[in-house]
Amino acid sequence: MAVKIKLKRLGKIRSPHYRIVVADSRTRRDGRAIEEIGLYHPVQNPSRIEVDADRVAYWLSVGAQPTEPVLAILKKTGDWQKYKGEPAPAPLLQPQEKSARPVFESLGGDDEGKGEAITQKKKAEKKDEAAAESSSTESTEA
């Protein structure tokens, strides 16, 4: 029996996510698996890859063959290089935590209030115009 490490597809039509599984090579893509050893979510930015390195090393040591997509994932995580005895690749990108107010902080703002608003309120403008019109009409009538 030939054993393969392959991807099992889950998710909706346009939002796929995969599980990295060990299965008999004769089974269907989404068929029964011997063991699940990882996750792969390509839609997230950056892609989410989680692999159980100990189980991957075990299955590779007993002769399981990875498919091409799984081989690419294992090369990114460094498990393939560890198995072959080669130097490890550069670390994967980790998602950065978003700060609460990134634009405000990048402008060098403080939490303290500084002065008045730049633009005048519209209600104040209308009152000023109404007062100016009434004073001009009173001066022309007198």
JSON list of N, CA and C in Angstrom, two decimals, residues 30-101:
[
{"chain": "A", "resi": 30, "resn": "ASP", "atom": "N", "xyz": [-10.96, 13.93, -1.26]},
{"chain": "A", "resi": 30, "resn": "ASP", "atom": "CA", "xyz": [-11.59, 14.26, 0.01]},
{"chain": "A", "resi": 30, "resn": "ASP", "atom": "C", "xyz": [-12.04, 13.01, 0.76]},
{"chain": "A", "resi": 31, "resn": "GLY", "atom": "N", "xyz": [-11.45, 11.88, 0.42]},
{"chain": "A", "resi": 31, "resn": "GLY", "atom": "CA", "xyz": [-11.84, 10.61, 1.04]},
{"chain": "A", "resi": 31, "resn": "GLY", "atom": "C", "xyz": [-11.27, 10.43, 2.42]},
{"chain": "A", "resi": 32, "resn": "ARG", "atom": "N", "xyz": [-11.38, 9.20, 2.89]},
{"chain": "A", "resi": 32, "resn": "ARG", "atom": "CA", "xyz": [-10.93, 8.86, 4.24]},
{"chain": "A", "resi": 32, "resn": "ARG", "atom": "C", "xyz": [-9.42, 8.99, 4.37]},
{"chain": "A", "resi": 33, "resn": "ALA", "atom": "N", "xyz": [-8.99, 9.57, 5.48]},
{"chain": "A", "resi": 33, "resn": "ALA", "atom": "CA", "xyz": [-7.57, 9.80, 5.72]},
{"chain": "A", "resi": 33, "resn": "ALA", "atom": "C", "xyz": [-7.11, 8.94, 6.89]},
{"chain": "A", "resi": 34, "resn": "ILE", "atom": "N", "xyz": [-5.83, 8.61, 6.88]},
{"chain": "A", "resi": 34, "resn": "ILE", "atom": "CA", "xyz": [-5.24, 7.87, 7.99]},
{"chain": "A", "resi": 34, "resn": "ILE", "atom": "C", "xyz": [-5.03, 8.83, 9.17]},
{"chain": "A", "resi": 35, "resn": "GLU", "atom": "N", "xyz": [-4.50, 10.03, 8.87]},
{"chain": "A", "resi": 35, "resn": "GLU", "atom": "CA", "xyz": [-4.21, 11.00, 9.92]},
{"chain": "A", "resi": 35, "resn": "GLU", "atom": "C", "xyz": [-4.17, 12.40, 9.32]},
{"chain": "A", "resi": 36, "resn": "GLU", "atom": "N", "xyz": [-4.64, 13.38, 10.08]},
{"chain": "A", "resi": 36, "resn": "GLU", "atom": "CA", "xyz": [-4.53, 14.79, 9.69]},
{"chain": "A", "resi": 36, "resn": "GLU", "atom": "C", "xyz": [-3.31, 15.38, 10.40]},
{"chain": "A", "resi": 37, "resn": "ILE", "atom": "N", "xyz": [-2.43, 16.00, 9.62]},
{"chain": "A", "resi": 37, "resn": "ILE", "atom": "CA", "xyz": [-1.19, 16.50, 10.22]},
{"chain": "A", "resi": 37, "resn": "ILE", "atom": "C", "xyz": [-0.98, 18.00, 10.04]},
{"chain": "A", "resi": 38, "resn": "GLY", "atom": "N", "xyz": [-1.97, 18.70, 9.46]},
{"chain": "A", "resi": 38, "resn": "GLY", "atom": "CA", "xyz": [-1.78, 20.14, 9.32]},
{"chain": "A", "resi": 38, "resn": "GLY", "atom": "C", "xyz": [-2.95, 20.84, 8.67]},
{"chain": "A", "resi": 39, "resn": "LEU", "atom": "N", "xyz": [-2.82, 22.17, 8.58]},
{"chain": "A", "resi": 39, "resn": "LEU", "atom": "CA", "xyz": [-3.82, 23.03, 7.97]},
{"chain": "A", "resi": 39, "resn": "LEU", "atom": "C", "xyz": [-3.17, 23.93, 6.94]},
{"chain": "A", "resi": 40, "resn": "TYR", "atom": "N", "xyz": [-3.95, 24.33, 5.92]},
{"chain": "A", "resi": 40, "resn": "TYR", "atom": "CA", "xyz": [-3.49, 25.30, 4.94]},
{"chain": "A", "resi": 40, "resn": "TYR", "atom": "C", "xyz": [-4.68, 26.13, 4.51]},
{"chain": "A", "resi": 41, "resn": "HIS", "atom": "N", "xyz": [-4.63, 27.44, 4.79]},
{"chain": "A", "resi": 41, "resn": "HIS", "atom": "CA", "xyz": [-5.69, 28.37, 4.42]},
{"chain": "A", "resi": 41, "resn": "HIS", "atom": "C", "xyz": [-5.09, 29.41, 3.46]},
{"chain": "A", "resi": 42, "resn": "PRO", "atom": "N", "xyz": [-5.23, 29.20, 2.14]},
{"chain": "A", "resi": 42, "resn": "PRO", "atom": "CA", "xyz": [-4.57, 30.10, 1.19]},
{"chain": "A", "resi": 42, "resn": "PRO", "atom": "C", "xyz": [-5.25, 31.45, 1.04]},
{"chain": "A", "resi": 43, "resn": "VAL", "atom": "N", "xyz": [-6.51, 31.58, 1.44]},
{"chain": "A", "resi": 43, "resn": "VAL", "atom": "CA", "xyz": [-7.25, 32.83, 1.21]},
{"chain": "A", "resi": 43, "resn": "VAL", "atom": "C", "xyz": [-6.84, 33.90, 2.21]},
{"chain": "A", "resi": 44, "resn": "GLN", "atom": "N", "xyz": [-6.44, 33.52, 3.41]},
{"chain": "A", "resi": 44, "resn": "GLN", "atom": "CA", "xyz": [-6.03, 34.51, 4.40]},
{"chain": "A", "resi": 44, "resn": "GLN", "atom": "C", "xyz": [-4.76, 35.21, 3.94]},
{"chain": "A", "resi": 45, "resn": "ASN", "atom": "N", "xyz": [-4.57, 36.44, 4.42]},
{"chain": "A", "resi": 45, "resn": "ASN", "atom": "CA", "xyz": [-3.41, 37.19, 4.01]},
{"chain": "A", "resi": 45, "resn": "ASN", "atom": "C", "xyz": [-2.59, 37.54, 5.24]},
{"chain": "A", "resi": 46, "resn": "PRO", "atom": "N", "xyz": [-1.40, 37.03, 5.46]},
{"chain": "A", "resi": 46, "resn": "PRO", "atom": "CA", "xyz": [-0.71, 36.01, 4.69]},
{"chain": "A", "resi": 46, "resn": "PRO", "atom": "C", "xyz": [-1.34, 34.63, 4.92]},
{"chain": "A", "resi": 47, "resn": "SER", "atom": "N", "xyz": [-1.04, 33.71, 4.02]},
{"chain": "A", "resi": 47, "resn": "SER", "atom": "CA", "xyz": [-1.61, 32.37, 4.10]},
{"chain": "A", "resi": 47, "resn": "SER", "atom": "C", "xyz": [-1.31, 31.73, 5.45]},
{"chain": "A", "resi": 48, "resn": "ARG", "atom": "N", "xyz": [-2.30, 31.01, 5.96]},
{"chain": "A", "resi": 48, "resn": "ARG", "atom": "CA", "xyz": [-2.13, 30.33, 7.25]},
{"chain": "A", "resi": 48, "resn": "ARG", "atom": "C", "xyz": [-1.68, 28.91, 6.99]},
{"chain": "A", "resi": 49, "resn": "ILE", "atom": "N", "xyz": [-0.51, 28.57, 7.50]},
{"chain": "A", "resi": 49, "resn": "ILE", "atom": "CA", "xyz": [0.04, 27.23, 7.36]},
{"chain": "A", "resi": 49, "resn": "ILE", "atom": "C", "xyz": [0.41, 26.72, 8.75]},
{"chain": "A", "resi": 50, "resn": "GLU", "atom": "N", "xyz": [-0.19, 25.61, 9.13]},
{"chain": "A", "resi": 50, "resn": "GLU", "atom": "CA", "xyz": [0.15, 24.97, 10.40]},
{"chain": "A", "resi": 50, "resn": "GLU", "atom": "C", "xyz": [0.44, 23.50, 10.11]},
{"chain": "A", "resi": 51, "resn": "VAL", "atom": "N", "xyz": [1.63, 23.06, 10.48]},
{"chain": "A", "resi": 51, "resn": "VAL", "atom": "CA", "xyz": [2.05, 21.68, 10.22]},
{"chain": "A", "resi": 51, "resn": "VAL", "atom": "C", "xyz": [2.62, 21.09, 11.50]},
{"chain": "A", "resi": 52, "resn": "ASP", "atom": "N", "xyz": [2.21, 19.87, 11.81]},
{"chain": "A", "resi": 52, "resn": "ASP", "atom": "CA", "xyz": [2.77, 19.14, 12.95]},
{"chain": "A", "resi": 52, "resn": "ASP", "atom": "C", "xyz": [4.09, 18.52, 12.48]},
{"chain": "A", "resi": 53, "resn": "ALA", "atom": "N", "xyz": [5.19, 19.17, 12.81]},
{"chain": "A", "resi": 53, "resn": "ALA", "atom": "CA", "xyz": [6.50, 18.79, 12.28]},
{"chain": "A", "resi": 53, "resn": "ALA", "atom": "C", "xyz": [6.92, 17.38, 12.70]},
{"chain": "A", "resi": 54, "resn": "ASP", "atom": "N", "xyz": [6.57, 16.97, 13.91]},
{"chain": "A", "resi": 54, "resn": "ASP", "atom": "CA", "xyz": [6.95, 15.63, 14.38]},
{"chain": "A", "resi": 54, "resn": "ASP", "atom": "C", "xyz": [6.26, 14.55, 13.54]},
{"chain": "A", "resi": 55, "resn": "ARG", "atom": "N", "xyz": [4.97, 14.74, 13.29]},
{"chain": "A", "resi": 55, "resn": "ARG", "atom": "CA", "xyz": [4.22, 13.74, 12.51]},
{"chain": "A", "resi": 55, "resn": "ARG", "atom": "C", "xyz": [4.68, 13.72, 11.05]},
{"chain": "A", "resi": 56, "resn": "VAL", "atom": "N", "xyz": [5.01, 14.87, 10.50]},
{"chain": "A", "resi": 56, "resn": "VAL", "atom": "CA", "xyz": [5.52, 14.93, 9.13]},
{"chain": "A", "resi": 56, "resn": "VAL", "atom": "C", "xyz": [6.83, 14.16, 9.04]},
{"chain": "A", "resi": 57, "resn": "ALA", "atom": "N", "xyz": [7.72, 14.40, 10.00]},
{"chain": "A", "resi": 57, "resn": "ALA", "atom": "CA", "xyz": [9.00, 13.70, 10.00]},
{"chain": "A", "resi": 57, "resn": "ALA", "atom": "C", "xyz": [8.81, 12.19, 10.11]},
{"chain": "A", "resi": 58, "resn": "TYR", "atom": "N", "xyz": [7.86, 11.78, 10.96]},
{"chain": "A", "resi": 58, "resn": "TYR", "atom": "CA", "xyz": [7.58, 10.34, 11.09]},
{"chain": "A", "resi": 58, "resn": "TYR", "atom": "C", "xyz": [7.10, 9.76, 9.78]},
{"chain": "A", "resi": 59, "resn": "TRP", "atom": "N", "xyz": [6.09, 10.37, 9.17]},
{"chain": "A", "resi": 59, "resn": "TRP", "atom": "CA", "xyz": [5.52, 9.81, 7.94]},
{"chain": "A", "resi": 59, "resn": "TRP", "atom": "C", "xyz": [6.51, 9.83, 6.78]},
{"chain": "A", "resi": 60, "resn": "LEU", "atom": "N", "xyz": [7.34, 10.85, 6.70]},
{"chain": "A", "resi": 60, "resn": "LEU", "atom": "CA", "xyz": [8.36, 10.86, 5.66]},
{"chain": "A", "resi": 60, "resn": "LEU", "atom": "C", "xyz": [9.39, 9.76, 5.91]},
{"chain": "A", "resi": 61, "resn": "SER", "atom": "N", "xyz": [9.71, 9.49, 7.18]},
{"chain": "A", "resi": 61, "resn": "SER", "atom": "CA", "xyz": [10.71, 8.47, 7.50]},
{"chain": "A", "resi": 61, "resn": "SER", "atom": "C", "xyz": [10.21, 7.06, 7.20]},
{"chain": "A", "resi": 62, "resn": "VAL", "atom": "N", "xyz": [8.89, 6.83, 7.26]},
{"chain": "A", "resi": 62, "resn": "VAL", "atom": "CA", "xyz": [8.37, 5.50, 6.96]},
{"chain": "A", "resi": 62, "resn": "VAL", "atom": "C", "xyz": [7.99, 5.34, 5.49]},
{"chain": "A", "resi": 63, "resn": "GLY", "atom": "N", "xyz": [8.25, 6.37, 4.67]},
{"chain": "A", "resi": 63, "resn": "GLY", "atom": "CA", "xyz": [8.09, 6.21, 3.23]},
{"chain": "A", "resi": 63, "resn": "GLY", "atom": "C", "xyz": [6.90, 6.90, 2.59]},
{"chain": "A", "resi": 64, "resn": "ALA", "atom": "N", "xyz": [6.18, 7.74, 3.30]},
{"chain": "A", "resi": 64, "resn": "ALA", "atom": "CA", "xyz": [5.05, 8.45, 2.69]},
{"chain": "A", "resi": 64, "resn": "ALA", "atom": "C", "xyz": [5.59, 9.49, 1.70]},
{"chain": "A", "resi": 65, "resn": "GLN", "atom": "N", "xyz": [4.94, 9.59, 0.55]},
{"chain": "A", "resi": 65, "resn": "GLN", "atom": "CA", "xyz": [5.37, 10.51, -0.50]},
{"chain": "A", "resi": 65, "resn": "GLN", "atom": "C", "xyz": [4.45, 11.74, -0.53]},
{"chain": "A", "resi": 66, "resn": "PRO", "atom": "N", "xyz": [5.00, 12.96, -0.41]},
{"chain": "A", "resi": 66, "resn": "PRO", "atom": "CA", "xyz": [4.14, 14.15, -0.50]},
{"chain": "A", "resi": 66, "resn": "PRO", "atom": "C", "xyz": [3.79, 14.46, -1.95]},
{"chain": "A", "resi": 67, "resn": "THR", "atom": "N", "xyz": [2.58, 14.98, -2.16]},
{"chain": "A", "resi": 67, "resn": "THR", "atom": "CA", "xyz": [2.20, 15.45, -3.50]},
{"chain": "A", "resi": 67, "resn": "THR", "atom": "C", "xyz": [2.91, 16.78, -3.75]},
{"chain": "A", "resi": 68, "resn": "GLU", "atom": "N", "xyz": [2.84, 17.28, -4.98]},
{"chain": "A", "resi": 68, "resn": "GLU", "atom": "CA", "xyz": [3.56, 18.52, -5.30]},
{"chain": "A", "resi": 68, "resn": "GLU", "atom": "C", "xyz": [3.11, 19.72, -4.47]},
{"chain": "A", "resi": 69, "resn": "PRO", "atom": "N", "xyz": [1.79, 19.95, -4.30]},
{"chain": "A", "resi": 69, "resn": "PRO", "atom": "CA", "xyz": [1.40, 21.10, -3.46]},
{"chain": "A", "resi": 69, "resn": "PRO", "atom": "C", "xyz": [1.87, 20.96, -2.01]},
{"chain": "A", "resi": 70, "resn": "VAL", "atom": "N", "xyz": [1.81, 19.75, -1.47]},
{"chain": "A", "resi": 70, "resn": "VAL", "atom": "CA", "xyz": [2.25, 19.53, -0.09]},
{"chain": "A", "resi": 70, "resn": "VAL", "atom": "C", "xyz": [3.76, 19.69, 0.00]},
{"chain": "A", "resi": 71, "resn": "LEU", "atom": "N", "xyz": [4.48, 19.26, -1.01]},
{"chain": "A", "resi": 71, "resn": "LEU", "atom": "CA", "xyz": [5.94, 19.42, -1.02]},
{"chain": "A", "resi": 71, "resn": "LEU", "atom": "C", "xyz": [6.30, 20.90, -0.98]},
{"chain": "A", "resi": 72, "resn": "ALA", "atom": "N", "xyz": [5.56, 21.75, -1.71]},
{"chain": "A", "resi": 72, "resn": "ALA", "atom": "CA", "xyz": [5.82, 23.19, -1.69]},
{"chain": "A", "resi": 72, "resn": "ALA", "atom": "C", "xyz": [5.55, 23.76, -0.31]},
{"chain": "A", "resi": 73, "resn": "ILE", "atom": "N", "xyz": [4.50, 23.30, 0.35]},
{"chain": "A", "resi": 73, "resn": "ILE", "atom": "CA", "xyz": [4.17, 23.77, 1.70]},
{"chain": "A", "resi": 73, "resn": "ILE", "atom": "C", "xyz": [5.26, 23.33, 2.68]},
{"chain": "A", "resi": 74, "resn": "LEU", "atom": "N", "xyz": [5.70, 22.08, 2.56]},
{"chain": "A", "resi": 74, "resn": "LEU", "atom": "CA", "xyz": [6.74, 21.57, 3.47]},
{"chain": "A", "resi": 74, "resn": "LEU", "atom": "C", "xyz": [8.06, 22.30, 3.27]},
{"chain": "A", "resi": 75, "resn": "LYS", "atom": "N", "xyz": [8.34, 22.73, 2.04]},
{"chain": "A", "resi": 75, "resn": "LYS", "atom": "CA", "xyz": [9.56, 23.51, 1.80]},
{"chain": "A", "resi": 75, "resn": "LYS", "atom": "C", "xyz": [9.46, 24.88, 2.44]},
{"chain": "A", "resi": 76, "resn": "LYS", "atom": "N", "xyz": [8.26, 25.48, 2.43]},
{"chain": "A", "resi": 76, "resn": "LYS", "atom": "CA", "xyz": [8.08, 26.80, 3.05]},
{"chain": "A", "resi": 76, "resn": "LYS", "atom": "C", "xyz": [8.21, 26.72, 4.57]},
{"chain": "A", "resi": 77, "resn": "THR", "atom": "N", "xyz": [7.70, 25.65, 5.17]},
{"chain": "A", "resi": 77, "resn": "THR", "atom": "CA", "xyz": [7.79, 25.52, 6.62]},
{"chain": "A", "resi": 77, "resn": "THR", "atom": "C", "xyz": [9.16, 25.04, 7.09]},
{"chain": "A", "resi": 78, "resn": "GLY", "atom": "N", "xyz": [9.95, 24.45, 6.19]},
{"chain": "A", "resi": 78, "resn": "GLY", "atom": "CA", "xyz": [11.28, 23.97, 6.54]},
{"chain": "A", "resi": 78, "resn": "GLY", "atom": "C", "xyz": [11.33, 22.51, 6.93]},
{"chain": "A", "resi": 79, "resn": "ASP", "atom": "N", "xyz": [10.19, 21.83, 6.92]},
{"chain": "A", "resi": 79, "resn": "ASP", "atom": "CA", "xyz": [10.16, 20.42, 7.31]},
{"chain": "A", "resi": 79, "resn": "ASP", "atom": "C", "xyz": [10.85, 19.53, 6.27]},
{"chain": "A", "resi": 80, "resn": "TRP", "atom": "N", "xyz": [10.73, 19.89, 5.01]},
{"chain": "A", "resi": 80, "resn": "TRP", "atom": "CA", "xyz": [11.37, 19.10, 3.94]},
{"chain": "A", "resi": 80, "resn": "TRP", "atom": "C", "xyz": [12.89, 19.22, 4.04]},
{"chain": "A", "resi": 81, "resn": "GLN", "atom": "N", "xyz": [13.38, 20.44, 4.28]},
{"chain": "A", "resi": 81, "resn": "GLN", "atom": "CA", "xyz": [14.83, 20.64, 4.40]},
{"chain": "A", "resi": 81, "resn": "GLN", "atom": "C", "xyz": [15.37, 19.90, 5.63]},
{"chain": "A", "resi": 82, "resn": "LYS", "atom": "N", "xyz": [14.59, 19.88, 6.70]},
{"chain": "A", "resi": 82, "resn": "LYS", "atom": "CA", "xyz": [15.01, 19.16, 7.90]},
{"chain": "A", "resi": 82, "resn": "LYS", "atom": "C", "xyz": [15.11, 17.66, 7.61]},
{"chain": "A", "resi": 83, "resn": "TYR", "atom": "N", "xyz": [14.14, 17.15, 6.85]},
{"chain": "A", "resi": 83, "resn": "TYR", "atom": "CA", "xyz": [14.13, 15.72, 6.50]},
{"chain": "A", "resi": 83, "resn": "TYR", "atom": "C", "xyz": [15.31, 15.38, 5.59]},
{"chain": "A", "resi": 84, "resn": "LYS", "atom": "N", "xyz": [15.64, 16.25, 4.64]},
{"chain": "A", "resi": 84, "resn": "LYS", "atom": "CA", "xyz": [16.73, 16.01, 3.70]},
{"chain": "A", "resi": 84, "resn": "LYS", "atom": "C", "xyz": [18.10, 16.39, 4.27]},
{"chain": "A", "resi": 85, "resn": "GLY", "atom": "N", "xyz": [18.13, 17.11, 5.39]},
{"chain": "A", "resi": 85, "resn": "GLY", "atom": "CA", "xyz": [19.40, 17.52, 5.97]},
{"chain": "A", "resi": 85, "resn": "GLY", "atom": "C", "xyz": [19.99, 18.76, 5.34]},
{"chain": "A", "resi": 86, "resn": "GLU", "atom": "N", "xyz": [19.17, 19.60, 4.75]},
{"chain": "A", "resi": 86, "resn": "GLU", "atom": "CA", "xyz": [19.63, 20.83, 4.10]},
{"chain": "A", "resi": 86, "resn": "GLU", "atom": "C", "xyz": [19.42, 22.00, 5.06]},
{"chain": "A", "resi": 87, "resn": "PRO", "atom": "N", "xyz": [20.01, 23.17, 4.76]},
{"chain": "A", "resi": 87, "resn": "PRO", "atom": "CA", "xyz": [19.80, 24.34, 5.63]},
{"chain": "A", "resi": 87, "resn": "PRO", "atom": "C", "xyz": [18.35, 24.82, 5.56]},
{"chain": "A", "resi": 88, "resn": "ALA", "atom": "N", "xyz": [17.87, 25.36, 6.65]},
{"chain": "A", "resi": 88, "resn": "ALA", "atom": "CA", "xyz": [16.48, 25.81, 6.76]},
{"chain": "A", "resi": 88, "resn": "ALA", "atom": "C", "xyz": [16.25, 27.09, 5.95]},
{"chain": "A", "resi": 89, "resn": "PRO", "atom": "N", "xyz": [15.03, 27.29, 5.43]},
{"chain": "A", "resi": 89, "resn": "PRO", "atom": "CA", "xyz": [14.72, 28.52, 4.68]},
{"chain": "A", "resi": 89, "resn": "PRO", "atom": "C", "xyz": [14.48, 29.69, 5.63]},
{"chain": "A", "resi": 90, "resn": "ALA", "atom": "N", "xyz": [14.27, 30.87, 5.05]},
{"chain": "A", "resi": 90, "resn": "ALA", "atom": "CA", "xyz": [13.95, 32.05, 5.84]},
{"chain": "A", "resi": 90, "resn": "ALA", "atom": "C", "xyz": [12.61, 31.84, 6.53]},
{"chain": "A", "resi": 91, "resn": "PRO", "atom": "N", "xyz": [12.39, 32.45, 7.70]},
{"chain": "A", "resi": 91, "resn": "PRO", "atom": "CA", "xyz": [11.12, 32.24, 8.41]},
{"chain": "A", "resi": 91, "resn": "PRO", "atom": "C", "xyz": [9.93, 32.81, 7.63]},
{"chain": "A", "resi": 92, "resn": "LEU", "atom": "N", "xyz": [8.76, 32.19, 7.87]},
{"chain": "A", "resi": 92, "resn": "LEU", "atom": "CA", "xyz": [7.54, 32.64, 7.23]},
{"chain": "A", "resi": 92, "resn": "LEU", "atom": "C", "xyz": [7.08, 33.97, 7.79]},
{"chain": "A", "resi": 93, "resn": "LEU", "atom": "N", "xyz": [6.32, 34.71, 6.98]},
{"chain": "A", "resi": 93, "resn": "LEU", "atom": "CA", "xyz": [5.75, 35.98, 7.46]},
{"chain": "A", "resi": 93, "resn": "LEU", "atom": "C", "xyz": [4.66, 35.70, 8.47]},
{"chain": "A", "resi": 94, "resn": "GLN", "atom": "N", "xyz": [4.67, 36.43, 9.56]},
{"chain": "A", "resi": 94, "resn": "GLN", "atom": "CA", "xyz": [3.62, 36.33, 10.56]},
{"chain": "A", "resi": 94, "resn": "GLN", "atom": "C", "xyz": [2.72, 37.54, 10.44]},
{"chain": "A", "resi": 95, "resn": "PRO", "atom": "N", "xyz": [1.41, 37.37, 10.60]},
{"chain": "A", "resi": 95, "resn": "PRO", "atom": "CA", "xyz": [0.52, 38.53, 10.50]},
{"chain": "A", "resi": 95, "resn": "PRO", "atom": "C", "xyz": [0.83, 39.53, 11.61]},
{"chain": "A", "resi": 96, "resn": "GLN", "atom": "N", "xyz": [0.86, 40.82, 11.21]},
{"chain": "A", "resi": 96, "resn": "GLN", "atom": "CA", "xyz": [1.15, 41.86, 12.18]},
{"chain": "A", "resi": 96, "resn": "GLN", "atom": "C", "xyz": [-0.11, 42.24, 12.92]},
{"chain": "A", "resi": 97, "resn": "GLU", "atom": "N", "xyz": [0.04, 42.53, 14.20]},
{"chain": "A", "resi": 97, "resn": "GLU", "atom": "CA", "xyz": [-1.10, 42.95, 14.99]},
{"chain": "A", "resi": 97, "resn": "GLU", "atom": "C", "xyz": [-1.44, 44.39, 14.62]},
{"chain": "A", "resi": 98, "resn": "LYS", "atom": "N", "xyz": [-2.73, 44.64, 14.43]},
{"chain": "A", "resi": 98, "resn": "LYS", "atom": "CA", "xyz": [-3.17, 45.98, 14.05]},
{"chain": "A", "resi": 98, "resn": "LYS", "atom": "C", "xyz": [-3.38, 46.80, 15.31]},
{"chain": "A", "resi": 99, "resn": "SER", "atom": "N", "xyz": [-2.83, 48.01, 15.31]},
{"chain": "A", "resi": 99, "resn": "SER", "atom": "CA", "xyz": [-3.04, 48.89, 16.45]},
{"chain": "A", "resi": 99, "resn": "SER", "atom": "C", "xyz": [-4.42, 49.53, 16.34]},
{"chain": "A", "resi": 100, "resn": "ALA", "atom": "N", "xyz": [-4.89, 50.05, 17.43]},
{"chain": "A", "resi": 100, "resn": "ALA", "atom": "CA", "xyz": [-6.24, 50.60, 17.48]},
{"chain": "A", "resi": 100, "resn": "ALA", "atom": "C", "xyz": [-6.40, 51.82, 16.57]},
{"chain": "A", "resi": 101, "resn": "ARG", "atom": "N", "xyz": [-5.40, 52.69, 16.54]},
{"chain": "A", "resi": 101, "resn": "ARG", "atom": "CA", "xyz": [-5.50, 53.91, 15.75]},
{"chain": "A", "resi": 101, "resn": "ARG", "atom": "C", "xyz": [-4.21, 54.14, 14.96]}
]
